[in-house]
Coordinates of C-alpha atoms and ligand atoms in Angstrom, one line a residue:
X1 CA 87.1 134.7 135.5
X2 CA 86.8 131.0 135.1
X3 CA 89.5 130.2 132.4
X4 CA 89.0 126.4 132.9
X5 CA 84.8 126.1 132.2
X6 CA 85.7 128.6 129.7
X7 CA 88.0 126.1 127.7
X8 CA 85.6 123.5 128.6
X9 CA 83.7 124.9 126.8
X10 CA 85.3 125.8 123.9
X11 CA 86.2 122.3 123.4
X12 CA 82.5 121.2 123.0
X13 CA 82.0 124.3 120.5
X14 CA 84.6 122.5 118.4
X15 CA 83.0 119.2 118.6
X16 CA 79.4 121.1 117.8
X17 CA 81.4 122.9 115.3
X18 CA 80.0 126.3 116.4
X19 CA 81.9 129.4 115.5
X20 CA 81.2 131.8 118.1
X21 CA 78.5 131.6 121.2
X22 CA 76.0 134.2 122.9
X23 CA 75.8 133.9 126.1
X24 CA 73.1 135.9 128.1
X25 CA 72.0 134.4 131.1
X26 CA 73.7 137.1 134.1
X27 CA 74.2 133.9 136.4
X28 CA 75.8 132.2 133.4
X29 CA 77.9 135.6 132.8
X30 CA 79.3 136.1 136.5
X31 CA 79.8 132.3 136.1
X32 CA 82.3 132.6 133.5
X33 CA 83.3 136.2 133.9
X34 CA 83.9 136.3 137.4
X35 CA 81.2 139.8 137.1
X36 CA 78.1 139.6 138.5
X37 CA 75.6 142.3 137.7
X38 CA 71.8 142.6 137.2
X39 CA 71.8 144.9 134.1
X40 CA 67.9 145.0 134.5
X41 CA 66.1 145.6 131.0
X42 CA 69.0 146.3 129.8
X43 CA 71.6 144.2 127.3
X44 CA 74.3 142.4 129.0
X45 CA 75.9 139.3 127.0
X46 CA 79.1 137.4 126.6
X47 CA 80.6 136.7 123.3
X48 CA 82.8 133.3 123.1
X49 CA 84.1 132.1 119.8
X50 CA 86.0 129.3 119.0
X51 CA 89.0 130.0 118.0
X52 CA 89.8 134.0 118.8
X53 CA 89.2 136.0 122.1
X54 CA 86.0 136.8 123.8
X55 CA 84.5 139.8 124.4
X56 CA 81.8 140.9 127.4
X57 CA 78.5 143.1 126.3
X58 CA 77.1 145.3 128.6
X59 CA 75.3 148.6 129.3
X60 CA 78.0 151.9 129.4
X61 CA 77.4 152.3 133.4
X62 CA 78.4 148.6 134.0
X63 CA 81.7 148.5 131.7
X64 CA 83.6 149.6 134.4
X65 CA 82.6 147.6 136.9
X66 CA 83.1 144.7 134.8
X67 CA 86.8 146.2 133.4
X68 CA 87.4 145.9 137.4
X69 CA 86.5 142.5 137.8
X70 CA 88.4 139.4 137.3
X71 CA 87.6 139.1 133.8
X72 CA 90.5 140.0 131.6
X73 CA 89.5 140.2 127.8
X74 CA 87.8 143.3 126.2
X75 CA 85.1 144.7 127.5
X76 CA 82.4 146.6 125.2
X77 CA 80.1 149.2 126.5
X78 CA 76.7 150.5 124.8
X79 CA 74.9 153.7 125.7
X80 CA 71.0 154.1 126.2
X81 CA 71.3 156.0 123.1
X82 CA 72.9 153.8 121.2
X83 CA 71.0 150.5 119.4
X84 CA 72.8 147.3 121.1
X85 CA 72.0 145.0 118.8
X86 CA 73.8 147.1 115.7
X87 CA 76.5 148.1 118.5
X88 CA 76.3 143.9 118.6
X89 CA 76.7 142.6 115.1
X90 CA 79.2 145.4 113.7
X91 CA 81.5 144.2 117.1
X92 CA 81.3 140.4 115.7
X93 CA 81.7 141.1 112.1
X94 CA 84.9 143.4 113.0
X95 CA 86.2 140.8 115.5
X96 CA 85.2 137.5 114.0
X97 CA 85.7 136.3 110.2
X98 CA 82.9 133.3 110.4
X99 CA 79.5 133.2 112.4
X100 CA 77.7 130.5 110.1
X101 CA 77.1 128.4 113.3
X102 CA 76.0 130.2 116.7
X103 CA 75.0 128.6 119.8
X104 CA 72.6 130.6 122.0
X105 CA 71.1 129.9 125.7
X106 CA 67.8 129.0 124.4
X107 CA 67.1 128.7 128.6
X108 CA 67.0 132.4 128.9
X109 CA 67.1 134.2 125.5
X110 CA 64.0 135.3 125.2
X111 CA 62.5 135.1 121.8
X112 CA 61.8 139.4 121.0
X113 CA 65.6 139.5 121.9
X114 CA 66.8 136.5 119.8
X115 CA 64.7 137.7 116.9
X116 CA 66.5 141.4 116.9
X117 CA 70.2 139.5 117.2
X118 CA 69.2 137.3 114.4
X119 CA 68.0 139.6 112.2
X120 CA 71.7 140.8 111.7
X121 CA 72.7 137.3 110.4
X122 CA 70.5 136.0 108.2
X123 CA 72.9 133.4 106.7
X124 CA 73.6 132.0 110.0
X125 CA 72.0 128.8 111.9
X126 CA 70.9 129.3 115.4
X127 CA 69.6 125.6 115.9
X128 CA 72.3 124.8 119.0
X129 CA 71.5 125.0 122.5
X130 CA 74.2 125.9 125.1
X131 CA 71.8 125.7 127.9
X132 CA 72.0 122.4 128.9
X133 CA 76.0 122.1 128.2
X134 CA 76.4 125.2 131.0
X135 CA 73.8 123.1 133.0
X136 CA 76.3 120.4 132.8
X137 CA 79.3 122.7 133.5
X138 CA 78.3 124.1 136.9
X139 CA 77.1 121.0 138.2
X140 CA 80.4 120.1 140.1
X141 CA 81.3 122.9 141.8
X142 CA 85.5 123.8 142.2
X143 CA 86.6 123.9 145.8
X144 CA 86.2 128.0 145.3
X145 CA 82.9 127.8 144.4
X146 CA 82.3 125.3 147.4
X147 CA 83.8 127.9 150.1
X148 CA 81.4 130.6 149.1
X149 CA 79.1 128.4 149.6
X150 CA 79.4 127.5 153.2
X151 CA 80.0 131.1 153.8
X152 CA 76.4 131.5 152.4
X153 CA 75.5 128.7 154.5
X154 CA 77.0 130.2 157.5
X155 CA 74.8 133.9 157.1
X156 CA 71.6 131.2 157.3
X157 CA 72.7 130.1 160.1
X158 CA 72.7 133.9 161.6
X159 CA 69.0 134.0 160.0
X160 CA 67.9 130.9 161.6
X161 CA 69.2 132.7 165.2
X162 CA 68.1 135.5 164.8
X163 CA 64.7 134.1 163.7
X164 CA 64.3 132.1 166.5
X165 CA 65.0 134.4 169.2
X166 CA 62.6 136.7 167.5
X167 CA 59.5 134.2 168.2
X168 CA 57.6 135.2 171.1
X169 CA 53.6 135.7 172.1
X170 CA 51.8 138.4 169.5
X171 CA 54.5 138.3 167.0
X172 CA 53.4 138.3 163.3
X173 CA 55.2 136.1 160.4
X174 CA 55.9 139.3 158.6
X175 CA 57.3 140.3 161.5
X176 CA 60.0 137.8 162.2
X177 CA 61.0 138.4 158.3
X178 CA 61.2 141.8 158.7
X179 CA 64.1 141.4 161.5
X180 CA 65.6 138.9 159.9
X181 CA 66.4 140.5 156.9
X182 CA 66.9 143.6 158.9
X183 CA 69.7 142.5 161.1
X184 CA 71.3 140.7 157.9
X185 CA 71.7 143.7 155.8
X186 CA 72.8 145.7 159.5
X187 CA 75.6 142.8 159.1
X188 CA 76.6 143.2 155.1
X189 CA 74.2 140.6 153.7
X190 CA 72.7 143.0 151.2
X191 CA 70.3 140.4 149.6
X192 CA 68.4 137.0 150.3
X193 CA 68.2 134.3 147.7
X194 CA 64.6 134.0 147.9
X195 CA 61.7 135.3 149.8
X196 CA 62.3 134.6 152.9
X197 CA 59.5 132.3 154.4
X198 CA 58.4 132.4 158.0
X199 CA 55.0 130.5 158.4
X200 CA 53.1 129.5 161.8
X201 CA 50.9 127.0 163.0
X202 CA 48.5 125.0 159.9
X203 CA 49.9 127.7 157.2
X204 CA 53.0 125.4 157.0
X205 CA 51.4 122.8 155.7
X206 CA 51.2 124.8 152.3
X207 CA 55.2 124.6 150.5
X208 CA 54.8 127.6 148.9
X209 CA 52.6 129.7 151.7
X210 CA 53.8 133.2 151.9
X211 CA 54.1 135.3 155.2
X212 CA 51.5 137.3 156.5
X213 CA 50.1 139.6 159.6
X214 CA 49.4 135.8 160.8
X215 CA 50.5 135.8 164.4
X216 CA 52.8 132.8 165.7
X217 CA 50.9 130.5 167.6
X218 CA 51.4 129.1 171.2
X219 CA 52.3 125.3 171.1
X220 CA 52.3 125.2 167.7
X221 CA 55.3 124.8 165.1
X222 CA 57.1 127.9 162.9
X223 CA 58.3 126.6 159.6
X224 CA 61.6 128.7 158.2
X225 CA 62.8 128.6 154.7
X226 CA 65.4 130.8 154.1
X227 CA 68.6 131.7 152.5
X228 CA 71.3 134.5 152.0
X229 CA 73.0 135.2 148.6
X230 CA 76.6 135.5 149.3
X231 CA 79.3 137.0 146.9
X232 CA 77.3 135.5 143.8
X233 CA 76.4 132.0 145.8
X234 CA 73.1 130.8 147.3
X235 CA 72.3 128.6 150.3
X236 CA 68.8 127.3 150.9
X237 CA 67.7 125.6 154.3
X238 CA 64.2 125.0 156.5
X239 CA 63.9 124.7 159.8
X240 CA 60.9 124.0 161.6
X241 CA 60.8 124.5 165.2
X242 CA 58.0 124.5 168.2
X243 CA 56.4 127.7 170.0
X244 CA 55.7 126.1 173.7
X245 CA 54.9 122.0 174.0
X246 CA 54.2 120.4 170.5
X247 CA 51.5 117.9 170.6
X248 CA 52.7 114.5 170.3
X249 CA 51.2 114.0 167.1
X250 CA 53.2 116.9 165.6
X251 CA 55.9 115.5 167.6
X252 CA 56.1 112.1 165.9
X253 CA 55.5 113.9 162.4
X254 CA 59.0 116.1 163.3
X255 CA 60.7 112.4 163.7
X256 CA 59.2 111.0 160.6
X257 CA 60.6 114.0 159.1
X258 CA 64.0 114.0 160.1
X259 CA 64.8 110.5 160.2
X260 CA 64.1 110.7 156.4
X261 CA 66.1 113.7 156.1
X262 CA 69.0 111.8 158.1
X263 CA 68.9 108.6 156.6
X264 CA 69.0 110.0 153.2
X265 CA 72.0 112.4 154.3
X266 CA 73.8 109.4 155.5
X267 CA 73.4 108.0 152.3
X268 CA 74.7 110.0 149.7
X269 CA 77.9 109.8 148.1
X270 CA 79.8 109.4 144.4
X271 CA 78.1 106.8 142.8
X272 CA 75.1 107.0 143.6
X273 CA 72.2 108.1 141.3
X274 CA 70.0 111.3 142.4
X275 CA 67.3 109.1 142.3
X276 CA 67.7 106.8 144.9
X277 CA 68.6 109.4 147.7
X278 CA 65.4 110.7 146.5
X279 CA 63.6 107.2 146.7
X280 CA 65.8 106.4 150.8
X281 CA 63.8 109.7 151.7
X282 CA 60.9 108.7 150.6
X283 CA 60.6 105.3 152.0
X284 CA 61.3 106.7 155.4
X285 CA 58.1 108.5 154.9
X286 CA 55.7 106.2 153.3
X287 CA 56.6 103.4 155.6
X288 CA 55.6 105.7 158.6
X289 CA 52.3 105.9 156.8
X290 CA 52.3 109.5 155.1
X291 CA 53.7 109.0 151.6
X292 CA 51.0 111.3 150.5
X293 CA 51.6 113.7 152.1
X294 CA 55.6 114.7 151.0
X295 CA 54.6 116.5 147.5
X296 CA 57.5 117.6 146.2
X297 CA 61.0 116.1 145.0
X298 CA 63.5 115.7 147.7
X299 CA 66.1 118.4 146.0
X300 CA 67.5 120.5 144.0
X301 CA 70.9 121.7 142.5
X302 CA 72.2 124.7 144.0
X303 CA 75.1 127.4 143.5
X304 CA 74.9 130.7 141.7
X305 CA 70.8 130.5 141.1
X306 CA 69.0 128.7 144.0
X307 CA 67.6 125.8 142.0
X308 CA 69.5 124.1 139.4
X309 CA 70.8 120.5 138.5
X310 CA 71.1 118.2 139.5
X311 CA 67.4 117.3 140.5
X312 CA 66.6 114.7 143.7
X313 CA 63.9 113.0 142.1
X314 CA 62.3 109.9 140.8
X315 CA 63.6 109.3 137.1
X316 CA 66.3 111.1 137.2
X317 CA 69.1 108.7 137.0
X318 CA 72.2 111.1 137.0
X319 CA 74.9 109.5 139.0
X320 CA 76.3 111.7 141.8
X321 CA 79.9 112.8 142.0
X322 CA 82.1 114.4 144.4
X323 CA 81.5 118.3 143.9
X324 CA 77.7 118.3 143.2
X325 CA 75.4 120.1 145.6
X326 CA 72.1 119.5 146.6
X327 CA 69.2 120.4 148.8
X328 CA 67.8 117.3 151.1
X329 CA 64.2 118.8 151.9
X330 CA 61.4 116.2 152.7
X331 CA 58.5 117.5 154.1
X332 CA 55.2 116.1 155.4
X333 CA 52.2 118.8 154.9
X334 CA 48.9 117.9 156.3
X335 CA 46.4 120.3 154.8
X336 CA 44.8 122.6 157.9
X337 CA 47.1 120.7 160.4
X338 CA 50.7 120.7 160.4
X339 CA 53.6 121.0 158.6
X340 CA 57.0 120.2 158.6
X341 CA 59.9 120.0 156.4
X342 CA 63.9 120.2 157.2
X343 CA 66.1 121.3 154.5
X344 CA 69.8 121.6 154.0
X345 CA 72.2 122.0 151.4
X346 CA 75.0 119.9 150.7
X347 CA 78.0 119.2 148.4
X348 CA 79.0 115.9 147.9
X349 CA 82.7 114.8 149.2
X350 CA 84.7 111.6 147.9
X351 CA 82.9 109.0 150.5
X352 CA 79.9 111.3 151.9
X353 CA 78.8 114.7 151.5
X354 CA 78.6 117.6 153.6
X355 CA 75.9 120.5 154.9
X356 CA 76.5 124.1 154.3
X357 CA 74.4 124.7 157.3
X358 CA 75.0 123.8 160.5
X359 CA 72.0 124.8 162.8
X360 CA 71.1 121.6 164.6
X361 CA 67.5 119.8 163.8
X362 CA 66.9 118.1 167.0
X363 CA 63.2 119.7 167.8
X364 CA 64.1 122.9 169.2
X365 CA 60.9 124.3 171.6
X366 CA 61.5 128.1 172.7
Ligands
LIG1 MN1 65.3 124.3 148.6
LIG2 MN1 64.2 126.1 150.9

């Protein structure tokens, strides 16, 4: 349980004057309560108000689980059976004496779900968003948060390995993911954050291409994405490496690549603004002459969901501060060619930052 976002927050529903606020984002919920379930189609929600205690919502077969956990106020359990949203409003009318104002995660309610709630409160105004105020709560992350983290960082690592040492002449993409993933979950790494990508040869020149029966190809480079999820926490990193002898075009794209991903590293720390990290990246690239080829931001936020804030990209002028983590991920994709793009995540430190993951990015060839 995180008792100090919790008053954090708390002290902005005061300000917003809100009375009481529905949380029901899951990442937001293990966030706060400290118990991280997927309750599926069912209703799992977290009830804050102002000035009284809390309570946590969730499906019968979960209460336990979340009675276990570090949360430590009441815990409310609903059966399939039973209608949650009556089960909902008879809890905050017994509990709670005012409910005019209620704040809701307008991120992740979704709109069937906020219309049953409401319907129990027609007096009430709904008009406040929290999503944006938990956005702004988990963007420093505590020193905790931060060691999951570089555990998380440390199971890509093992993926990267065992990747690697999986490459050889007939192997498919699929293939390589498969064992991967296999040897993880062998290890206790029950789930990945994303799909994990393995791509060969041209494909990687697509940022979103998926793995296939494609075989790896001889002197040509494998692009991994990857990342574990680790007791609640993500990590997210790419490497790209070379099958045989790389050509020495692709060779002097890999350079461009990671001297951009370098010098923006080397860059970053408290006071600077997301945006020009993104911008030091970028020039790196478009002075070597392929600008238009890096499509996409240079990062994202990262912790409990693998993209959050802040955002590396032009425009947004947040200014970075010790705590905050962050993908560095430029890329160069030419279309039916090659494609590169080296990734790690960092959190920021008070005069640098530092990488969850730690498998080098010379050019490896195996
Ligand atoms: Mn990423
Ligand atoms: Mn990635």
């Amino acid at each position: 349980m995180n008792q100090e976002k919790i008053s954090e927050l708390k002290k902005w529903m005061s300000q917003k004057g809100l009375d009481l606020i529905y949380l029901t984002s899951p990442s937001t919920i293990s966030y706060l309560t400290g118990f991280v379930s997927d309750p599926h189609e069912r209703v799992l929600g977290l009830f804050l108000p102002v000035q009284a205690d809390p309570f946590l919502f969730a499906p019968a077969l979960d209460a336990q689980g979340a009675k276990d956990s570090s949360w430590s106020y009441d815990v409310v359990g609903y059966l399939d059976s039973e209608d949650p949203w009556e089960k909902i409003a008879k809890e905050i009318k017994s509990r709670y004496s005012k409910f005019t104002n209620i704040g809701v995660e307008k991120g992740s309610f979704t709109v069937d779900r906020f219309e049953k709630f409401t319907s129990y409160f027609p007096g009430s105004d709904f008009s406040v968003n929290v999503t944006p105020t938990i956005e702004q709560l988990q963007l420093r992350k505590t020193p905790h948060e931060i060691q999951l983290m570089k555990e998380a960082g440390h199971w890509a690592d093992v993926a990267f390995e065992i990747g690697f040492s999986a490459i050889k002449e007939g192997v498919s993409e699929a293939e390589i993911v498969a064992e991967i993933e296999y040897q993880l979950k062998r290890r206790g790494v029950s789930q990945m954050s994303f799909d994990t990508e393995v791509l060969a040869g041209a494909k990687a020149a697509n940022p979103h291409g998926s793995p296939s029966s494609d075989l790896v190809q001889k002197n040509k480079f494998v692009l991994f994405d990857l990342g574990c999820l680790w007791k609640g926490y993500c990590s997210d990193a790419t490497r790209t490496i070379s099958f045989g002898e790389p050509t020495d075009f692709d060779r002097k794209i890999y350079s461009i690549v990671l001297d951009a991903q370098l010098t923006a590293q080397k860059a970053v720390k408290p006071g600077m603004k997301a945006s020009e990290i993104d911008k030091i990246a970028r020039d790196v690239i478009a002075n070597a002459g392929y600008g238009e080829y890096f499509t996409h931001r240079l990062g994202h936020g990262i912790g409990m969901s693998v993209h959050e804030f802040p955002s590396l990209v032009a425009g947004n002028d947040l200014v970075l501060e010790e705590g905050m983590c962050f993908s560095i991920e430029p890329g160069i994709y030419i279309p039916n060619q090659v494609g590169v793009r080296i990734e790690d995540c960092y959190h920021v430190t008070k005069d640098g930052c530092e990488a969850f993951t730690k498998t080098p990015k010379e050019l490896k060839i195996v």
